[in-house]
PDB file of C-alpha atoms in Angstrom:
ATOM      1  CA  MET A   3      66.138-209.928 -42.018  1.00 70.00           C
ATOM      2  CA  GLN A   4      68.711-207.327 -40.935  1.00 68.00           C
ATOM      3  CA  LYS A   5      69.638-209.389 -37.868  1.00 69.00           C
ATOM      4  CA  LEU A   6      70.188-212.448 -40.055  1.00 62.00           C
ATOM      5  CA  LEU A   7      72.382-210.460 -42.430  1.00 54.00           C
ATOM      6  CA  LYS A   8      74.443-209.123 -39.518  1.00 63.00           C
ATOM      7  CA  LEU A   9      74.809-212.638 -38.105  1.00 58.00           C
ATOM      8  CA  VAL A  10      75.995-213.981 -41.449  1.00 52.00           C
ATOM      9  CA  LEU A  11      78.450-211.110 -41.863  1.00 49.00           C
ATOM     10  CA  VAL A  12      79.849-211.544 -38.355  1.00 52.00           C
ATOM     11  CA  THR A  13      80.188-215.292 -38.916  1.00 56.00           C
ATOM     12  CA  ILE A  14      82.049-214.772 -42.196  1.00 59.00           C
ATOM     13  CA  LEU A  15      84.385-212.217 -40.625  1.00 53.00           C
ATOM     14  CA  PHE A  16      85.018-214.557 -37.692  1.00 57.00           C
ATOM     15  CA  PHE A  17      85.997-217.423 -39.987  1.00 53.00           C
ATOM     16  CA  ILE A  18      88.195-215.200 -42.129  1.00 53.00           C
ATOM     17  CA  SER A  19      90.064-213.834 -39.120  1.00 49.00           C
ATOM     18  CA  THR A  20      90.323-217.226 -37.420  1.00 47.00           C
ATOM     19  CA  PHE A  21      91.425-219.420 -40.290  1.00 49.00           C
ATOM     20  CA  THR A  22      93.670-217.131 -42.303  1.00 42.00           C
ATOM     21  CA  SER A  23      96.990-215.781 -41.179  1.00 43.00           C
ATOM     22  CA  PRO A  24      98.105-212.248 -41.893  1.00 46.00           C
ATOM     23  CA  ALA A  25     100.247-211.975 -45.009  1.00 44.00           C
ATOM     24  CA  ASN A  26     103.016-210.248 -43.115  1.00 55.00           C
ATOM     25  CA  ALA A  27     103.105-212.478 -40.033  1.00 77.00           C
ATOM     26  CA  ALA A  28     106.700-213.440 -39.381  1.00 89.00           C
ATOM     27  CA  ASP A  29     107.658-217.102 -39.540  1.00 95.00           C
ATOM     28  CA  THR A  30     110.610-217.443 -37.176  1.00 96.00           C
ATOM     29  CA  ALA A  31     111.170-221.100 -38.134  1.00 96.00           C
ATOM     30  CA  ASN A  32     111.682-219.950 -41.712  1.00 97.00           C
ATOM     31  CA  GLY A  33     113.749-217.046 -40.387  1.00 97.00           C
ATOM     32  CA  GLU A  34     116.020-219.503 -38.596  1.00 97.00           C
ATOM     33  CA  GLN A  35     116.583-221.523 -41.773  1.00 98.00           C
ATOM     34  CA  LEU A  36     117.310-218.383 -43.784  1.00 98.00           C
ATOM     35  CA  PHE A  37     119.608-217.054 -41.065  1.00 98.00           C
ATOM     36  CA  ASN A  38     121.573-220.307 -41.068  1.00 97.00           C
ATOM     37  CA  VAL A  39     122.048-220.106 -44.846  1.00 97.00           C
ATOM     38  CA  HIS A  40     122.671-216.372 -45.309  1.00 97.00           C
ATOM     39  CA  CYS A  41     123.793-214.908 -41.977  1.00 97.00           C
ATOM     40  CA  ALA A  42     125.396-217.493 -39.697  1.00 97.00           C
ATOM     41  CA  GLY A  43     128.709-217.308 -41.563  1.00 96.00           C
ATOM     42  CA  CYS A  44     129.340-213.920 -39.961  1.00 96.00           C
ATOM     43  CA  HIS A  45     126.816-214.009 -37.110  1.00 97.00           C
ATOM     44  CA  ILE A  46     127.120-217.502 -35.640  1.00 95.00           C
ATOM     45  CA  ASN A  47     125.261-217.675 -32.320  1.00 95.00           C
ATOM     46  CA  GLY A  48     124.494-213.966 -32.561  1.00 96.00           C
ATOM     47  CA  GLY A  49     128.141-212.953 -32.740  1.00 97.00           C
ATOM     48  CA  ASN A  50     129.976-211.030 -35.432  1.00 96.00           C
ATOM     49  CA  ILE A  51     133.251-212.332 -36.862  1.00 95.00           C
ATOM     50  CA  VAL A  52     133.925-209.072 -38.741  1.00 94.00           C
ATOM     51  CA  ARG A  53     133.219-206.471 -36.023  1.00 93.00           C
ATOM     52  CA  ARG A  54     133.026-208.111 -32.625  1.00 90.00           C
ATOM     53  CA  GLY A  55     131.149-205.329 -30.831  1.00 90.00           C
ATOM     54  CA  LYS A  56     128.450-205.053 -33.500  1.00 93.00           C
ATOM     55  CA  ASN A  57     126.865-208.394 -32.744  1.00 97.00           C
ATOM     56  CA  LEU A  58     123.264-209.540 -32.484  1.00 98.00           C
ATOM     57  CA  GLN A  59     123.121-209.731 -28.715  1.00 97.00           C
ATOM     58  CA  LYS A  60     120.320-207.767 -27.077  1.00 97.00           C
ATOM     59  CA  LYS A  61     122.695-205.275 -25.421  1.00 97.00           C
ATOM     60  CA  ALA A  62     124.464-204.427 -28.702  1.00 97.00           C
ATOM     61  CA  LEU A  63     121.212-204.204 -30.661  1.00 97.00           C
ATOM     62  CA  LYS A  64     119.887-201.729 -28.116  1.00 97.00           C
ATOM     63  CA  LYS A  65     123.157-199.748 -28.013  1.00 97.00           C
ATOM     64  CA  TYR A  66     123.122-199.256 -31.796  1.00 95.00           C
ATOM     65  CA  ALA A  67     119.332-198.657 -32.011  1.00 96.00           C
ATOM     66  CA  MET A  68     118.861-201.931 -33.882  1.00 96.00           C
ATOM     67  CA  ASP A  69     116.396-203.413 -31.391  1.00 96.00           C
ATOM     68  CA  SER A  70     113.214-203.057 -33.438  1.00 97.00           C
ATOM     69  CA  LEU A  71     111.812-205.073 -36.326  1.00 97.00           C
ATOM     70  CA  GLU A  72     111.981-202.021 -38.563  1.00 98.00           C
ATOM     71  CA  ALA A  73     115.657-201.391 -37.816  1.00 98.00           C
ATOM     72  CA  VAL A  74     116.702-205.019 -38.298  1.00 98.00           C
ATOM     73  CA  GLU A  75     114.629-205.314 -41.477  1.00 98.00           C
ATOM     74  CA  SER A  76     116.243-202.135 -42.803  1.00 98.00           C
ATOM     75  CA  ILE A  77     119.818-203.305 -42.257  1.00 97.00           C
ATOM     76  CA  ILE A  78     119.048-206.735 -43.749  1.00 98.00           C
ATOM     77  CA  THR A  79     117.435-205.057 -46.748  1.00 98.00           C
ATOM     78  CA  ASN A  80     119.929-202.260 -47.372  1.00 98.00           C
ATOM     79  CA  GLY A  81     123.087-203.348 -45.583  1.00 97.00           C
ATOM     80  CA  LYS A  82     125.474-200.925 -43.880  1.00 94.00           C
ATOM     81  CA  ASN A  83     129.272-200.680 -43.857  1.00 92.00           C
ATOM     82  CA  ASN A  84     130.550-204.300 -43.842  1.00 92.00           C
ATOM     83  CA  MET A  85     127.016-205.721 -43.770  1.00 94.00           C
ATOM     84  CA  SER A  86     125.818-206.739 -47.234  1.00 95.00           C
ATOM     85  CA  ALA A  87     122.367-205.816 -48.526  1.00 98.00           C
ATOM     86  CA  TYR A  88     119.960-208.705 -49.049  1.00 98.00           C
ATOM     87  CA  LYS A  89     117.148-206.935 -50.916  1.00 98.00           C
ATOM     88  CA  ASP A  90     118.141-208.702 -54.132  1.00 98.00           C
ATOM     89  CA  ARG A  91     118.519-212.123 -52.484  1.00 97.00           C
ATOM     90  CA  LEU A  92     115.581-212.333 -50.083  1.00 98.00           C
ATOM     91  CA  SER A  93     111.923-211.432 -50.458  1.00 98.00           C
ATOM     92  CA  VAL A  94     110.273-208.886 -48.181  1.00 97.00           C
ATOM     93  CA  GLN A  95     108.607-211.750 -46.274  1.00 97.00           C
ATOM     94  CA  GLU A  96     111.926-213.585 -45.885  1.00 98.00           C
ATOM     95  CA  ILE A  97     113.573-210.422 -44.552  1.00 98.00           C
ATOM     96  CA  GLN A  98     110.722-210.037 -42.051  1.00 97.00           C
ATOM     97  CA  ASP A  99     111.164-213.666 -40.997  1.00 98.00           C
ATOM     98  CA  VAL A 100     114.912-213.269 -40.454  1.00 98.00           C
ATOM     99  CA  ALA A 101     114.433-210.012 -38.517  1.00 98.00           C
ATOM    100  CA  ALA A 102     111.836-211.614 -36.248  1.00 97.00           C
ATOM    101  CA  TYR A 103     114.138-214.582 -35.674  1.00 97.00           C
ATOM    102  CA  VAL A 104     117.093-212.317 -34.809  1.00 98.00           C
ATOM    103  CA  LEU A 105     115.062-210.353 -32.246  1.00 98.00           C
ATOM    104  CA  GLU A 106     113.558-213.539 -30.802  1.00 97.00           C
ATOM    105  CA  GLN A 107     117.025-215.047 -30.383  1.00 98.00           C
ATOM    106  CA  ALA A 108     118.418-211.840 -28.898  1.00 97.00           C
ATOM    107  CA  GLU A 109     115.687-211.975 -26.255  1.00 97.00           C
ATOM    108  CA  LYS A 110     116.684-215.591 -25.474  1.00 97.00           C
ATOM    109  CA  GLY A 111     120.397-214.783 -25.348  1.00 97.00           C
ATOM    110  CA  TRP A 112     120.981-216.898 -28.497  1.00 97.00           C
ATOM    111  CA  ARG A 113     120.465-220.182 -26.606  1.00 91.00           C
TER     112      ARG A 113
END
């Protein structure tokens, strides 16, 4: 009986982990759409029309310690200097999606 119970439990856990996605998994396709609506005006192709050196290229992100999900999410959420805060415009999930998209594009050289 105990073996059967363990088998059922393992099977249930397998199906839950296989067929459900984590709530906080980033959706970079959604991030791209959001980026195009909210960010591309200043950051087209990973650039920066306001402050040229503070762009979204991998080298600049690393130089300014903005090369982690947490750092990018924080600046999107709270803004900094000329960068507007988006915490009142985007949900936490949308901010995560945009941050993941930015880092993914930086890795690809914004191609």
